[in-house]
Amino acid sequence: VLGRYRLRGDKHVFTLCRVIITTGRTHQIRVHMAHIGHPLVGDSKYNPHAQNDLMWCPRVFLHAWCLGFWDCRNTWQLVKAPLLRDLSKVLCSLEEIKLDLDRPDSPSCRLAGTPAQAKDVLQPGSNPVSARHASPPPQPT
């Protein structure tokens, strides 16, 4: 969880998440997030409220900011892309809800693990990606 947001003057809370996938299956993130009760904003296939989302978000709020792969020369390639302007505008239009890490029972902060682990993950400048995901996977044979 990178942050919690809501439309200004609205009670519905949205969560900005960093998700790491291993297989890259079609709709993997969309299906899993909907299954746990947190469908993606604007996702008309898996989110029953997507029509309401389209009033303030022009498309599915999903962005691949970092992608790694082995190229045809067996060299690890890492590509990063900033958040596109349309989604950046949407994010800026929302009101951030401050996470209360001292009260893990707070509705603004529902993180797995202990409060100490949550603080470590959400410190400014910290990287919640574990070391095993930061480096390339084994080279293909």
PDB file of C-alpha atoms in Angstrom, residues 2-6 8 91 94-99:
ATOM      1  CA  LEU A   2       1.501   3.296  -1.119  1.00  0.00           C
ATOM      2  CA  GLY A   3      -1.342   5.532  -0.020  1.00  0.00           C
ATOM      3  CA  ARG A   4      -5.060   5.975   0.611  1.00  0.00           C
ATOM      4  CA  TYR A   5      -7.155   8.558  -1.244  1.00  0.00           C
ATOM      5  CA  ARG A   6     -10.730   9.732  -1.670  1.00  0.00           C
ATOM      6  CA  ARG A   8     -12.857  15.460  -2.277  1.00  0.00           C
ATOM      7  CA  LEU A  91      -4.287  11.112  -8.658  1.00  0.00           C
ATOM      8  CA  LEU A  94      -7.888  13.117  -5.053  1.00  0.00           C
ATOM      9  CA  GLU A  95      -7.491  13.970  -1.387  1.00  0.00           C
ATOM     10  CA  GLU A  96      -4.821  11.943   0.391  1.00  0.00           C
ATOM     11  CA  ILE A  97      -5.801  10.237   3.624  1.00  0.00           C
ATOM     12  CA  LYS A  98      -2.876  10.170   6.002  1.00  0.00           C
ATOM     13  CA  LEU A  99      -2.043   6.665   7.208  1.00  0.00           C
TER      14      LEU A  99
END
